[in-house]
Short mmCIF file of C-alpha atoms in Angstrom, two decimals:
data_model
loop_
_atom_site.label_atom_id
_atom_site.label_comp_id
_atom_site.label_asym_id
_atom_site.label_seq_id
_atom_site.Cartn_x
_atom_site.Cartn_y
_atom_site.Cartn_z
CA UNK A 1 228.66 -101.87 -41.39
CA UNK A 2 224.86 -101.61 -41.09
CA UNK A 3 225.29 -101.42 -37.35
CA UNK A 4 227.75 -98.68 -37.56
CA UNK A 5 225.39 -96.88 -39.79
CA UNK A 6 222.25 -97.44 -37.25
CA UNK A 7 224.44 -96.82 -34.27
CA UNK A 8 225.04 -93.16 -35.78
CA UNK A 9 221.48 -92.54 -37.32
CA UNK A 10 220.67 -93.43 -33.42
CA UNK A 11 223.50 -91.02 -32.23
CA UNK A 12 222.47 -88.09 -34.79
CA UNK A 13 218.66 -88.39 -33.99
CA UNK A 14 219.37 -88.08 -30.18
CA UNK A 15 221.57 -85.23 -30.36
CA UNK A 16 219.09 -83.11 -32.72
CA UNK A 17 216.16 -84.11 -30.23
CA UNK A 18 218.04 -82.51 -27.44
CA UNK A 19 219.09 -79.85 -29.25
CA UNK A 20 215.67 -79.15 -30.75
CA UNK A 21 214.51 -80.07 -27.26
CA UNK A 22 217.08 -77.50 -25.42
CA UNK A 23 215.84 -74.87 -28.12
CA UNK A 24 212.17 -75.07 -27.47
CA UNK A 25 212.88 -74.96 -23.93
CA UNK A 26 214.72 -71.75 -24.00
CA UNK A 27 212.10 -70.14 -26.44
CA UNK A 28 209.08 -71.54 -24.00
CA UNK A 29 211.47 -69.75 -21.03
CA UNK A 30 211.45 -66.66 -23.05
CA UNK A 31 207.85 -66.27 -23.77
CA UNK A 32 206.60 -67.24 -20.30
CA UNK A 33 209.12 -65.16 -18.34
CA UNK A 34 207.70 -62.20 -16.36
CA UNK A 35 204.40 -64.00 -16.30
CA UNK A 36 204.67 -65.18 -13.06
CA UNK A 37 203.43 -62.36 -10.94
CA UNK A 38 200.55 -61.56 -13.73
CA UNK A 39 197.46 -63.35 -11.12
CA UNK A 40 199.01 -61.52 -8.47
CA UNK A 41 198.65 -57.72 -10.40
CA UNK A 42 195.19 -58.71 -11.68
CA UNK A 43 193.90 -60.05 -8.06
CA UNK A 44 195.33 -56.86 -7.50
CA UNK A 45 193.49 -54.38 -9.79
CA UNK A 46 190.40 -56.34 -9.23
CA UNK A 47 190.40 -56.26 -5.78
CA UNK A 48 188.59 -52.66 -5.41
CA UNK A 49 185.35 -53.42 -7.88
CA UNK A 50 185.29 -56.81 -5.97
CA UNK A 51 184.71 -55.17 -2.65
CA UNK A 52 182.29 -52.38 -3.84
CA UNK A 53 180.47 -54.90 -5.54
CA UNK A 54 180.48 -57.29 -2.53
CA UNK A 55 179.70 -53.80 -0.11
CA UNK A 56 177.11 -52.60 -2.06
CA UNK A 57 175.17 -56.13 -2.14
CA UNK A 58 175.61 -56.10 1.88
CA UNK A 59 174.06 -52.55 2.20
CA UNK A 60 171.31 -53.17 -0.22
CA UNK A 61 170.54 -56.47 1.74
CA UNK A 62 170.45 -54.97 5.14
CA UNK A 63 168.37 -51.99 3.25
CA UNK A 64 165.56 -54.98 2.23
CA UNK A 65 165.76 -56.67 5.32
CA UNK A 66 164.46 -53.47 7.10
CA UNK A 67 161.47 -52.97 4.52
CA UNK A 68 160.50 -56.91 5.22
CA UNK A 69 161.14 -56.97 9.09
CA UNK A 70 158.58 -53.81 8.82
CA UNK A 71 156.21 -55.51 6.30
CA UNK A 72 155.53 -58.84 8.70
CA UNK A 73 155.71 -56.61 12.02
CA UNK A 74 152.58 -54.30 10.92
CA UNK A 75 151.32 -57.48 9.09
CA UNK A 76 151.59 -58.92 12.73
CA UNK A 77 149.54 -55.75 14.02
CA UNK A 78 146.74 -56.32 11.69
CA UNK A 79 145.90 -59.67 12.43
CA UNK A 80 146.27 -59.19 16.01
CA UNK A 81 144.16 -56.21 16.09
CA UNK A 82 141.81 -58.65 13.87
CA UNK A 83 141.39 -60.86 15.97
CA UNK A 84 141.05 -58.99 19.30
CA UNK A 85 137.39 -57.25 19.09
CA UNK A 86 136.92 -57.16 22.73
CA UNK A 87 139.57 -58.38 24.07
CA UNK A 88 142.03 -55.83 24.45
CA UNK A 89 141.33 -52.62 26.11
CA UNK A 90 144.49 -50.56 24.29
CA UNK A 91 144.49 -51.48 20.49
CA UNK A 92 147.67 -49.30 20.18
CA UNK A 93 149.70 -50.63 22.47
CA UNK A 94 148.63 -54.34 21.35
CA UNK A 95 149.10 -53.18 17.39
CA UNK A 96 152.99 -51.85 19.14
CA UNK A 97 153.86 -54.78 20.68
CA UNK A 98 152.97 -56.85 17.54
CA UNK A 99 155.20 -54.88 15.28
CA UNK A 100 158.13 -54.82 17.92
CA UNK A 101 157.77 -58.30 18.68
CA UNK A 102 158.32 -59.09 14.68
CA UNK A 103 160.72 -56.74 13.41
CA UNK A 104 163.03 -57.07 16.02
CA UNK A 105 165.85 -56.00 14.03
CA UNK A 106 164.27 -52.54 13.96
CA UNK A 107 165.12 -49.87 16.94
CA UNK A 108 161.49 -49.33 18.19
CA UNK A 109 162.58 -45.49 18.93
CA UNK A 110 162.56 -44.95 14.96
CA UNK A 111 158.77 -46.57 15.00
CA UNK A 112 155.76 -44.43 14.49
CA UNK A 113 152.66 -45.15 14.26
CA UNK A 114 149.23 -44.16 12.25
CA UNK A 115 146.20 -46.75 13.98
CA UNK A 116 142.88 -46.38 12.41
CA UNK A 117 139.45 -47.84 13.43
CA UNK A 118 136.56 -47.68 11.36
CA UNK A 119 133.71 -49.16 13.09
CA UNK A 120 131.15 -49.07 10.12
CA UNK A 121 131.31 -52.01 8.27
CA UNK A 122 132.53 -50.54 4.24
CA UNK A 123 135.42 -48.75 5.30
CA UNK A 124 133.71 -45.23 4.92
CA UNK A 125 136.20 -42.78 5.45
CA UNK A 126 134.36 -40.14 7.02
CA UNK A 127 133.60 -42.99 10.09
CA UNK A 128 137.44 -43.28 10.64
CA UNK A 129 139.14 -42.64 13.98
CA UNK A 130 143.10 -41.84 13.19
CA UNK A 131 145.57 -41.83 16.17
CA UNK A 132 148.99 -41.23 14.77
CA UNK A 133 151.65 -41.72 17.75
CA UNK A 134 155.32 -41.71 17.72
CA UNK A 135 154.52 -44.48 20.50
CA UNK A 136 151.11 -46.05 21.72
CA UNK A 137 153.50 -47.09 24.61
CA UNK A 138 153.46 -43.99 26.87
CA UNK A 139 150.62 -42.93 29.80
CA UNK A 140 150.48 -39.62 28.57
CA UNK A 141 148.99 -40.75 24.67
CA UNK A 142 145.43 -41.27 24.46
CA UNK A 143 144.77 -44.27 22.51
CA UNK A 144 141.75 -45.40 20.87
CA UNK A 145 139.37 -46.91 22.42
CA UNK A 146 138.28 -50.24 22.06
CA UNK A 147 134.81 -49.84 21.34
CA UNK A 148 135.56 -48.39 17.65
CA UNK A 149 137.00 -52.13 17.31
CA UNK A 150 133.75 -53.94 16.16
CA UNK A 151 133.23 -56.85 14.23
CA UNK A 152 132.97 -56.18 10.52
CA UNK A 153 134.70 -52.81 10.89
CA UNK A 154 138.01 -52.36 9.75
CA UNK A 155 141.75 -51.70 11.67
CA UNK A 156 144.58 -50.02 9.51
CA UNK A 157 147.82 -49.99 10.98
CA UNK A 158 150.64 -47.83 9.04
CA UNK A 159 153.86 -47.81 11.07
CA UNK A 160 157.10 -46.13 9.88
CA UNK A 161 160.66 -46.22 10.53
CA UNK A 162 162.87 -43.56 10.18
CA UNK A 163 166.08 -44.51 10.29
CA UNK A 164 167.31 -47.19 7.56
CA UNK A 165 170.67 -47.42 6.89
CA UNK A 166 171.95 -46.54 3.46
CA UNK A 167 175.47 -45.56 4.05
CA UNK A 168 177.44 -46.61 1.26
CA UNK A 169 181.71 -46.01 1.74
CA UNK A 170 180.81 -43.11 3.84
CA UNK A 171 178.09 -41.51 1.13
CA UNK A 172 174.71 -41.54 1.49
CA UNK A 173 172.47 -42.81 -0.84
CA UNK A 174 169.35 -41.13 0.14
CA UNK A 175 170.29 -38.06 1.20
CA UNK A 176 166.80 -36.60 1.85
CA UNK A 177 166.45 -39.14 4.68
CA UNK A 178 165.61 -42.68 4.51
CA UNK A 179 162.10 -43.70 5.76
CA UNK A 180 159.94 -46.98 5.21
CA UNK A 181 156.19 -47.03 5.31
CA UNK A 182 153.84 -50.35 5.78
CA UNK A 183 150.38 -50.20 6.01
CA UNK A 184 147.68 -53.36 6.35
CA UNK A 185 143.84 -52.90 6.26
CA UNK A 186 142.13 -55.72 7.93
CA UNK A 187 138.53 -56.44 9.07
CA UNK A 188 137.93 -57.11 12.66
CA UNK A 189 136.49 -60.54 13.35
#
C-alpha cells in the first residue's frame, strides 16, 4: 500500500511539473513573441547616426592631415633654407621643393608661398626682403637672391594651401573657403 501511495505521489508530481512546465512555456512564448526582429529595427534606426558619425570623423581626419602634411613640409623649408647659406643659388625654389617633397598629399597647384630673408642678425623688420609667389618654380618669378641668406640672419617661410576639403554629405563646412597657413622662422647657420 505504501508503494501504491509513492507510485501516485510520483505520478501526480510529474504531471503538475509538466503542466506547470507546459504553462511557463506558453507564457515565456507569449512575452518573447515579436521580439525577434527587434536587433534588426534598431541596427536599423541606428544605422544613419552611425554613418554620419563614422563620415564626419573621416572628413575631419583628412581635414588634420592637410594642416600636418603642411606643418612638416614648411617645417622642411626652414631647416633646409637653414642650413643652405651659400649653397643654393634659388632659396625659393629649394624652400618649394622642401614643402612638396613633405606634404605630398597636398596638390602643389593650391601652394603659395610668402619667403622672407632678413640678413641682419635680430630679425629687424624693416631689413626684411618678402617674395610672396604662387610658385618659386617658374622662369618668369624673380626669386631672392642668395646673398640676403647670411649666417645669423633669419629665413621665414609661410606657405598656404587653398584648397582643403571640408565637404561634409554634400554641405560645406566652411563656406567662405577653406585655407591653411604655416609659417617657420629659422636662423641661417
Amino acid at each position: 500500500m505504501a508503494i501504491m501511495r509513492g507510485l501516485k505521489r510520483a505520478a501526480a508530481s510529474k504531471s503538475e511539473y509538466a503542466e506547470a512546465r507546459f504553462s511557463g512555456g506558453r507564457v515565456r512564448a507569449l512575452r518573447h513573441s515579436g521580439e525577434e526582429g527587434q536587433s534588426a529595427v534598431e541596427f536599423a534606426l541606428m544605422l544613419p547616426m552611425m554613418m554620419v558619425i563614422i563620415t564626419g570623423i573621416l572628413i575631419f581626419g583628412i581635414y588634420e592631415m592637410q594642416i600636418l602634411a603642411l606643418t612638416e613640409g614648411v617645417s622642411n623649408a626652414g631647416r633646409v633654407l637653414a642650413v643652405s647659406a651659400g649653397q643654393t643659388l634659388d632659396p625659393c625654389a629649394t624652400a618649394v621643393t622642401a614643402v612638396t617633397g613633405a606634404a605630398a598629399v597636398l596638390n602643389p597647384a593650391n601652394l603659395s608661398y610668402i619667403i622672407t630673408l632678413n640678413p641682419v642678425a635680430g630679425n629687424l623688420a624693416v631689413n626684411n626682403h618678402s617674395y610672396p609667389q604662387a610658385s618659386c618654380l617658374s622662369a618668369n618669378i624673380t626669386s631672392p637672391p642668395s646673398s640676403y641668406m647670411v649666417s645669423g640672419g633669419t629665413v621665414t617661410v609661410k606657405a598656404t594651401f587653398n584648397a582643403c576639403s571640408l565637404q561634409f554629405y554634400g554641405n560645406n563646412l566652411a563656406p567662405g573657403g577653406c585655407s591653411i597657413s604655416q609659417s617657420i622662422t629659422e636662423v641661417v647657420q
